[in-house]
Amino acid sequence: MSMTSFIRSFFLASGHKKLGFAQSSLIVLASIFVVGCASQQQQEAADRNLRDRARSHTDLGAAYYQQKQLDIALEEFSLAAKIDPGYGLAYNGLGLVNAALGRDDLAEKNFMKALQIEPGNSESHNNFGSFLCSRNRIDESIKEFMAAVKNPLYVTPAIAYTNAGICALRKQDVANAEIYLQKALELEPLTSVAAYQLALIQFNRNDAAKAKVTLQNAVLSQPTPENLWLSILIARKLGAKNDEASYALQLRRQYPNSEQAKLLASGM
């Protein structure tokens, strides 16, 4: 039943004899309802406008942050938070910038504010976890990474698993590091960083054959000085001369000034 029908039914049911009064009251009440709807729509439109503006400044802040222009990034994230104090990603950005500037107390407050506003935001959990790991707060960081991957809508859970694995290695927790890195590769088989770290674990425990399998896809799709050098060491361990020569040539050609190429030139 529409609001107008409801109001009309109310007056008919009441047995009111003064139809003129009833009809005028009906018009007044219906007008109030229409005005109320219009006001609500205007407020919703205003809120959307604020959120869009905050999002635009946050996107700009992220772009400047990636370019290492921290002063401009800070301005953009601060403006976004001022425009819409309820936009969590603005505080996530402030956390990243303040962490890069060494303002740890402020960075932590920013990250916590972001998660207070959006407790399920995986990007904020992952970034806060990275901040905590870089400050050697390993156990706290792992909790944040695991909170990030709990969200089924998180687009890049392999990143959080990789970060968890690397952070676990910082406290020599090889067993859990291997679990996290393996999970990252199950989700994204070509994740170069996860493949390198997991292959290094396997190589260090004298399982060169398994390390080769772990690393081979990543080194083909995303060759880096690190995984090319590890591939050379694996090939040496397995006695695969042709593979060793191929990886060595690739390293010298693609990264001639890298530390790994210098090691190779020195005869190591």
mmCIF file of C-alpha atoms in Angstrom:
data_model
loop_
_atom_site.group_PDB
_atom_site.id
_atom_site.type_symbol
_atom_site.label_atom_id
_atom_site.label_comp_id
_atom_site.label_asym_id
_atom_site.label_seq_id
_atom_site.Cartn_x
_atom_site.Cartn_y
_atom_site.Cartn_z
ATOM 1 C CA MET A 1 0.000 0.000 0.000
ATOM 2 C CA SER A 2 1.355 3.459 -0.926
ATOM 3 C CA MET A 3 1.663 6.228 1.651
ATOM 4 C CA THR A 4 -1.225 8.136 0.006
ATOM 5 C CA SER A 5 -3.473 5.052 0.058
ATOM 6 C CA PHE A 6 -2.604 4.419 3.691
ATOM 7 C CA ILE A 7 -3.455 7.992 4.693
ATOM 8 C CA ARG A 8 -6.731 7.876 2.741
ATOM 9 C CA SER A 9 -7.680 4.548 4.357
ATOM 10 C CA PHE A 10 -6.972 5.996 7.790
ATOM 11 C CA PHE A 11 -9.423 8.819 7.260
ATOM 12 C CA LEU A 12 -12.118 6.589 5.776
ATOM 13 C CA ALA A 13 -11.807 4.110 8.617
ATOM 14 C CA SER A 14 -12.124 6.853 11.201
ATOM 15 C CA GLY A 15 -15.588 7.726 9.895
ATOM 16 C CA HIS A 16 -14.654 11.380 9.714
ATOM 17 C CA LYS A 17 -17.594 13.436 8.368
ATOM 18 C CA LYS A 18 -15.641 16.540 7.463
ATOM 19 C CA LEU A 19 -14.288 15.437 4.140
ATOM 20 C CA GLY A 20 -12.854 18.854 3.398
ATOM 21 C CA PHE A 21 -10.716 18.658 6.524
ATOM 22 C CA ALA A 22 -9.737 15.093 5.721
ATOM 23 C CA GLN A 23 -8.730 15.917 2.173
ATOM 24 C CA SER A 24 -6.681 18.956 3.213
ATOM 25 C CA SER A 25 -4.976 16.927 5.947
ATOM 26 C CA LEU A 26 -4.236 14.248 3.415
ATOM 27 C CA ILE A 27 -2.562 16.799 1.146
ATOM 28 C CA VAL A 28 -0.499 18.219 4.016
ATOM 29 C CA LEU A 29 0.710 14.790 5.191
ATOM 30 C CA ALA A 30 1.479 13.652 1.665
ATOM 31 C CA SER A 31 3.440 16.866 1.067
ATOM 32 C CA ILE A 32 5.475 16.287 4.225
ATOM 33 C CA PHE A 33 6.273 12.774 3.027
ATOM 34 C CA VAL A 34 7.386 14.007 -0.403
ATOM 35 C CA VAL A 35 9.536 16.752 1.124
ATOM 36 C CA GLY A 36 11.087 14.220 3.505
ATOM 37 C CA CYS A 37 11.979 11.909 0.620
ATOM 38 C CA ALA A 38 13.495 14.784 -1.333
ATOM 39 C CA SER A 39 15.588 15.859 1.661
ATOM 40 C CA GLN A 40 16.849 12.314 2.151
ATOM 41 C CA GLN A 41 17.778 12.019 -1.506
ATOM 42 C CA GLN A 42 19.603 15.341 -1.402
ATOM 43 C CA GLN A 43 21.569 14.210 1.674
ATOM 44 C CA GLU A 44 22.471 10.909 0.042
ATOM 45 C CA ALA A 45 23.635 12.757 -3.076
ATOM 46 C CA ALA A 46 25.736 15.110 -0.938
ATOM 47 C CA ASP A 47 27.294 12.146 0.899
ATOM 48 C CA ARG A 48 28.126 10.448 -2.403
ATOM 49 C CA ASN A 49 29.747 13.632 -3.636
ATOM 50 C CA LEU A 50 31.939 13.843 -0.541
ATOM 51 C CA ARG A 51 32.936 10.187 -0.862
ATOM 52 C CA ASP A 52 33.777 10.621 -4.547
ATOM 53 C CA ARG A 53 35.935 13.647 -3.775
ATOM 54 C CA ALA A 54 37.695 11.821 -0.934
ATOM 55 C CA ARG A 55 38.306 8.831 -3.194
ATOM 56 C CA SER A 56 39.778 11.046 -5.927
ATOM 57 C CA HIS A 57 42.230 12.692 -3.519
ATOM 58 C CA THR A 58 43.134 9.287 -2.052
ATOM 59 C CA ASP A 59 43.880 7.947 -5.538
ATOM 60 C CA LEU A 60 46.076 10.976 -6.199
ATOM 61 C CA GLY A 61 47.827 10.446 -2.883
ATOM 62 C CA ALA A 62 48.522 6.826 -3.789
ATOM 63 C CA ALA A 63 50.010 7.865 -7.132
ATOM 64 C CA TYR A 64 52.308 10.416 -5.496
ATOM 65 C CA TYR A 65 53.258 7.883 -2.804
ATOM 66 C CA GLN A 66 54.343 5.398 -5.485
ATOM 67 C CA GLN A 67 56.460 8.134 -7.067
ATOM 68 C CA LYS A 68 58.117 8.828 -3.683
ATOM 69 C CA GLN A 69 56.665 12.365 -3.591
ATOM 70 C CA LEU A 70 55.716 11.991 0.044
ATOM 71 C CA ASP A 71 54.987 15.644 0.781
ATOM 72 C CA ILE A 72 52.333 15.863 -1.938
ATOM 73 C CA ALA A 73 50.972 12.428 -1.039
ATOM 74 C CA LEU A 74 50.575 13.558 2.556
ATOM 75 C CA GLU A 75 48.628 16.625 1.440
ATOM 76 C CA GLU A 76 46.289 14.563 -0.738
ATOM 77 C CA PHE A 77 45.582 11.917 1.911
ATOM 78 C CA SER A 78 45.046 14.606 4.564
ATOM 79 C CA LEU A 79 42.618 16.456 2.312
ATOM 80 C CA ALA A 80 40.708 13.236 1.617
ATOM 81 C CA ALA A 81 40.345 12.544 5.347
ATOM 82 C CA LYS A 82 39.192 16.108 5.933
ATOM 83 C CA ILE A 83 36.582 15.941 3.168
ATOM 84 C CA ASP A 84 35.201 12.590 4.347
ATOM 85 C CA PRO A 85 36.361 11.543 7.837
ATOM 86 C CA GLY A 86 34.572 8.236 7.336
ATOM 87 C CA TYR A 87 36.684 7.137 4.371
ATOM 88 C CA GLY A 88 39.033 4.509 5.747
ATOM 89 C CA LEU A 89 41.434 4.293 2.817
ATOM 90 C CA ALA A 90 42.440 7.927 3.347
ATOM 91 C CA TYR A 91 43.806 6.969 6.784
ATOM 92 C CA ASN A 92 45.444 3.882 5.283
ATOM 93 C CA GLY A 93 47.300 6.234 2.936
ATOM 94 C CA LEU A 94 48.273 8.492 5.822
ATOM 95 C CA GLY A 95 49.651 5.444 7.605
ATOM 96 C CA LEU A 96 51.829 4.543 4.623
ATOM 97 C CA VAL A 97 53.237 8.060 4.268
ATOM 98 C CA ASN A 98 53.880 8.597 7.970
ATOM 99 C CA ALA A 99 55.565 5.185 8.181
ATOM 100 C CA ALA A 100 57.841 6.178 5.279
ATOM 101 C CA LEU A 101 58.636 9.433 7.090
ATOM 102 C CA GLY A 102 59.554 7.560 10.275
ATOM 103 C CA ARG A 103 56.583 8.871 12.236
ATOM 104 C CA ASP A 104 55.779 5.477 13.692
ATOM 105 C CA ASP A 105 53.326 6.532 16.421
ATOM 106 C CA LEU A 106 51.277 8.575 13.986
ATOM 107 C CA ALA A 107 51.433 5.864 11.319
ATOM 108 C CA GLU A 108 50.103 3.258 13.739
ATOM 109 C CA LYS A 109 47.245 5.562 14.767
ATOM 110 C CA ASN A 110 46.416 6.101 11.094
ATOM 111 C CA PHE A 111 46.308 2.379 10.335
ATOM 112 C CA MET A 112 44.199 1.664 13.408
ATOM 113 C CA LYS A 113 41.801 4.455 12.454
ATOM 114 C CA ALA A 114 41.468 2.977 8.966
ATOM 115 C CA LEU A 115 40.639 -0.436 10.433
ATOM 116 C CA GLN A 116 38.258 1.058 12.976
ATOM 117 C CA ILE A 117 36.269 2.550 10.091
ATOM 118 C CA GLU A 118 36.559 -0.531 7.837
ATOM 119 C CA PRO A 119 37.461 -3.583 9.958
ATOM 120 C CA GLY A 120 37.330 -5.908 6.969
ATOM 121 C CA ASN A 121 39.500 -3.883 4.589
ATOM 122 C CA SER A 122 42.241 -6.256 3.453
ATOM 123 C CA GLU A 123 44.470 -3.545 1.973
ATOM 124 C CA SER A 124 44.642 -1.779 5.325
ATOM 125 C CA HIS A 125 45.336 -5.061 7.150
ATOM 126 C CA ASN A 126 48.116 -5.950 4.702
ATOM 127 C CA ASN A 127 49.722 -2.506 4.864
ATOM 128 C CA PHE A 128 49.514 -2.405 8.658
ATOM 129 C CA GLY A 129 51.042 -5.886 8.737
ATOM 130 C CA SER A 130 53.929 -4.747 6.533
ATOM 131 C CA PHE A 131 54.505 -1.774 8.818
ATOM 132 C CA LEU A 132 54.565 -4.001 11.910
ATOM 133 C CA CYS A 133 56.906 -6.504 10.248
ATOM 134 C CA SER A 134 59.344 -3.748 9.274
ATOM 135 C CA ARG A 135 59.446 -2.773 12.958
ATOM 136 C CA ASN A 136 60.148 -6.400 13.986
ATOM 137 C CA ARG A 137 56.719 -6.825 15.568
ATOM 138 C CA ILE A 138 56.485 -10.176 13.830
ATOM 139 C CA ASP A 139 53.626 -11.913 15.652
ATOM 140 C CA GLU A 140 51.425 -8.825 15.406
ATOM 141 C CA SER A 141 52.175 -8.506 11.701
ATOM 142 C CA ILE A 142 51.241 -12.135 10.970
ATOM 143 C CA LYS A 143 47.832 -11.552 12.580
ATOM 144 C CA GLU A 144 47.235 -8.620 10.251
ATOM 145 C CA PHE A 145 48.240 -10.616 7.159
ATOM 146 C CA MET A 146 45.923 -13.457 8.176
ATOM 147 C CA ALA A 147 43.106 -10.970 8.762
ATOM 148 C CA ALA A 148 43.670 -9.692 5.224
ATOM 149 C CA VAL A 149 43.296 -13.115 3.591
ATOM 150 C CA LYS A 150 40.125 -13.951 5.541
ATOM 151 C CA ASN A 151 38.183 -11.578 3.319
ATOM 152 C CA PRO A 152 36.881 -13.657 0.345
ATOM 153 C CA LEU A 153 36.637 -10.469 -1.740
ATOM 154 C CA TYR A 154 40.345 -9.621 -1.355
ATOM 155 C CA VAL A 155 41.741 -9.441 -4.878
ATOM 156 C CA THR A 156 45.412 -10.157 -4.080
ATOM 157 C CA PRO A 157 45.603 -12.573 -1.124
ATOM 158 C CA ALA A 158 48.849 -14.010 -2.541
ATOM 159 C CA ILE A 159 50.566 -10.749 -1.603
ATOM 160 C CA ALA A 160 49.510 -11.027 2.043
ATOM 161 C CA TYR A 161 50.574 -14.698 2.183
ATOM 162 C CA THR A 162 53.943 -13.798 0.640
ATOM 163 C CA ASN A 163 54.423 -11.004 3.164
ATOM 164 C CA ALA A 164 53.511 -13.375 5.991
ATOM 165 C CA GLY A 165 56.072 -15.878 4.740
ATOM 166 C CA ILE A 166 58.850 -13.304 4.489
ATOM 167 C CA CYS A 167 57.998 -11.928 7.910
ATOM 168 C CA ALA A 168 57.985 -15.419 9.462
ATOM 169 C CA LEU A 169 61.501 -15.920 8.098
ATOM 170 C CA ARG A 170 62.632 -12.844 10.009
ATOM 171 C CA LYS A 171 62.164 -14.769 13.236
ATOM 172 C CA GLN A 172 63.517 -18.027 11.770
ATOM 173 C CA ASP A 173 60.064 -19.619 11.672
ATOM 174 C CA VAL A 174 60.845 -21.637 8.558
ATOM 175 C CA ALA A 175 57.991 -24.117 8.983
ATOM 176 C CA ASN A 176 55.244 -21.500 8.918
ATOM 177 C CA ALA A 177 57.070 -19.441 6.306
ATOM 178 C CA GLU A 178 56.987 -22.428 3.980
ATOM 179 C CA ILE A 179 53.242 -22.868 4.569
ATOM 180 C CA TYR A 180 52.500 -19.218 3.788
ATOM 181 C CA LEU A 181 54.703 -19.133 0.685
ATOM 182 C CA GLN A 182 53.233 -22.367 -0.635
ATOM 183 C CA LYS A 183 49.744 -20.940 -0.188
ATOM 184 C CA ALA A 184 50.761 -17.811 -2.098
ATOM 185 C CA LEU A 185 51.976 -19.946 -5.015
ATOM 186 C CA GLU A 186 48.802 -22.030 -5.001
ATOM 187 C CA LEU A 187 46.846 -18.818 -5.486
ATOM 188 C CA GLU A 188 49.302 -17.175 -7.918
ATOM 189 C CA PRO A 189 51.736 -19.733 -9.405
ATOM 190 C CA LEU A 190 53.859 -17.024 -11.044
ATOM 191 C CA THR A 191 54.434 -14.978 -7.900
ATOM 192 C CA SER A 192 58.165 -14.404 -8.313
ATOM 193 C CA VAL A 193 58.971 -13.297 -4.757
ATOM 194 C CA ALA A 194 57.132 -16.219 -3.143
ATOM 195 C CA ALA A 195 58.731 -18.694 -5.546
ATOM 196 C CA TYR A 196 62.213 -17.336 -4.849
ATOM 197 C CA GLN A 197 61.800 -17.424 -1.070
ATOM 198 C CA LEU A 198 60.316 -20.921 -1.058
ATOM 199 C CA ALA A 199 62.962 -22.255 -3.460
ATOM 200 C CA LEU A 200 65.669 -20.741 -1.247
ATOM 201 C CA ILE A 201 64.261 -22.593 1.771
ATOM 202 C CA GLN A 202 64.269 -25.850 -0.194
ATOM 203 C CA PHE A 203 67.767 -25.285 -1.590
ATOM 204 C CA ASN A 204 69.149 -24.525 1.882
ATOM 205 C CA ARG A 205 67.885 -27.856 3.149
ATOM 206 C CA ASN A 206 69.622 -29.630 0.237
ATOM 207 C CA ASP A 207 66.517 -30.281 -1.814
ATOM 208 C CA ALA A 208 67.773 -28.759 -5.066
ATOM 209 C CA ALA A 209 65.433 -30.819 -7.249
ATOM 210 C CA LYS A 210 62.370 -29.461 -5.468
ATOM 211 C CA ALA A 211 63.798 -25.942 -5.498
ATOM 212 C CA LYS A 212 64.192 -26.193 -9.288
ATOM 213 C CA VAL A 213 60.525 -27.120 -9.728
ATOM 214 C CA THR A 214 59.414 -24.309 -7.411
ATOM 215 C CA LEU A 215 61.465 -21.644 -9.178
ATOM 216 C CA GLN A 216 61.326 -22.639 -12.839
ATOM 217 C CA ASN A 217 57.997 -20.997 -13.758
ATOM 218 C CA ALA A 218 58.828 -17.749 -11.980
ATOM 219 C CA VAL A 219 62.271 -17.441 -13.540
ATOM 220 C CA LEU A 220 60.751 -17.911 -16.985
ATOM 221 C CA SER A 221 57.975 -15.354 -16.508
ATOM 222 C CA GLN A 222 59.697 -12.817 -14.230
ATOM 223 C CA PRO A 223 63.473 -13.251 -14.311
ATOM 224 C CA THR A 224 65.183 -11.187 -11.612
ATOM 225 C CA PRO A 225 68.844 -11.062 -10.574
ATOM 226 C CA GLU A 226 67.925 -12.968 -7.414
ATOM 227 C CA ASN A 227 66.054 -15.855 -8.985
ATOM 228 C CA LEU A 228 68.511 -16.134 -11.893
ATOM 229 C CA TRP A 229 71.407 -16.432 -9.446
ATOM 230 C CA LEU A 230 69.541 -19.018 -7.392
ATOM 231 C CA SER A 231 68.758 -20.924 -10.592
ATOM 232 C CA ILE A 232 72.501 -20.977 -11.370
ATOM 233 C CA LEU A 233 73.263 -22.384 -7.913
ATOM 234 C CA ILE A 234 70.522 -25.000 -8.257
ATOM 235 C CA ALA A 235 71.825 -26.041 -11.694
ATOM 236 C CA ARG A 236 75.359 -26.392 -10.277
ATOM 237 C CA LYS A 237 74.055 -28.525 -7.435
ATOM 238 C CA LEU A 238 72.235 -30.801 -9.877
ATOM 239 C CA GLY A 239 75.149 -30.902 -12.319
ATOM 240 C CA ALA A 240 73.028 -29.365 -15.083
ATOM 241 C CA LYS A 241 75.792 -27.597 -17.042
ATOM 242 C CA ASN A 242 73.600 -26.414 -19.894
ATOM 243 C CA ASP A 243 71.040 -24.883 -17.545
ATOM 244 C CA GLU A 244 73.801 -23.197 -15.571
ATOM 245 C CA ALA A 245 75.296 -21.667 -18.713
ATOM 246 C CA SER A 246 71.895 -20.513 -19.954
ATOM 247 C CA TYR A 247 70.986 -18.777 -16.684
ATOM 248 C CA ALA A 248 74.471 -17.246 -16.432
ATOM 249 C CA LEU A 249 74.175 -15.776 -19.921
ATOM 250 C CA GLN A 250 70.736 -14.377 -19.126
ATOM 251 C CA LEU A 251 72.010 -12.797 -15.909
ATOM 252 C CA ARG A 252 74.978 -11.137 -17.647
ATOM 253 C CA ARG A 253 72.814 -9.809 -20.479
ATOM 254 C CA GLN A 254 69.803 -8.551 -18.515
ATOM 255 C CA TYR A 255 71.453 -7.396 -15.286
ATOM 256 C CA PRO A 256 75.132 -6.742 -16.036
ATOM 257 C CA ASN A 257 75.531 -4.287 -13.144
ATOM 258 C CA SER A 258 73.760 -6.369 -10.498
ATOM 259 C CA GLU A 259 75.504 -7.763 -7.435
ATOM 260 C CA GLN A 260 74.694 -11.255 -8.687
ATOM 261 C CA ALA A 261 76.417 -10.597 -12.018
ATOM 262 C CA LYS A 262 79.467 -9.362 -10.105
ATOM 263 C CA LEU A 263 79.468 -12.590 -8.060
ATOM 264 C CA LEU A 264 79.306 -14.584 -11.268
ATOM 265 C CA ALA A 265 82.196 -12.604 -12.794
ATOM 266 C CA SER A 266 84.287 -13.175 -9.683
ATOM 267 C CA GLY A 267 84.064 -16.930 -10.199
ATOM 268 C CA MET A 268 81.615 -17.686 -7.444
#
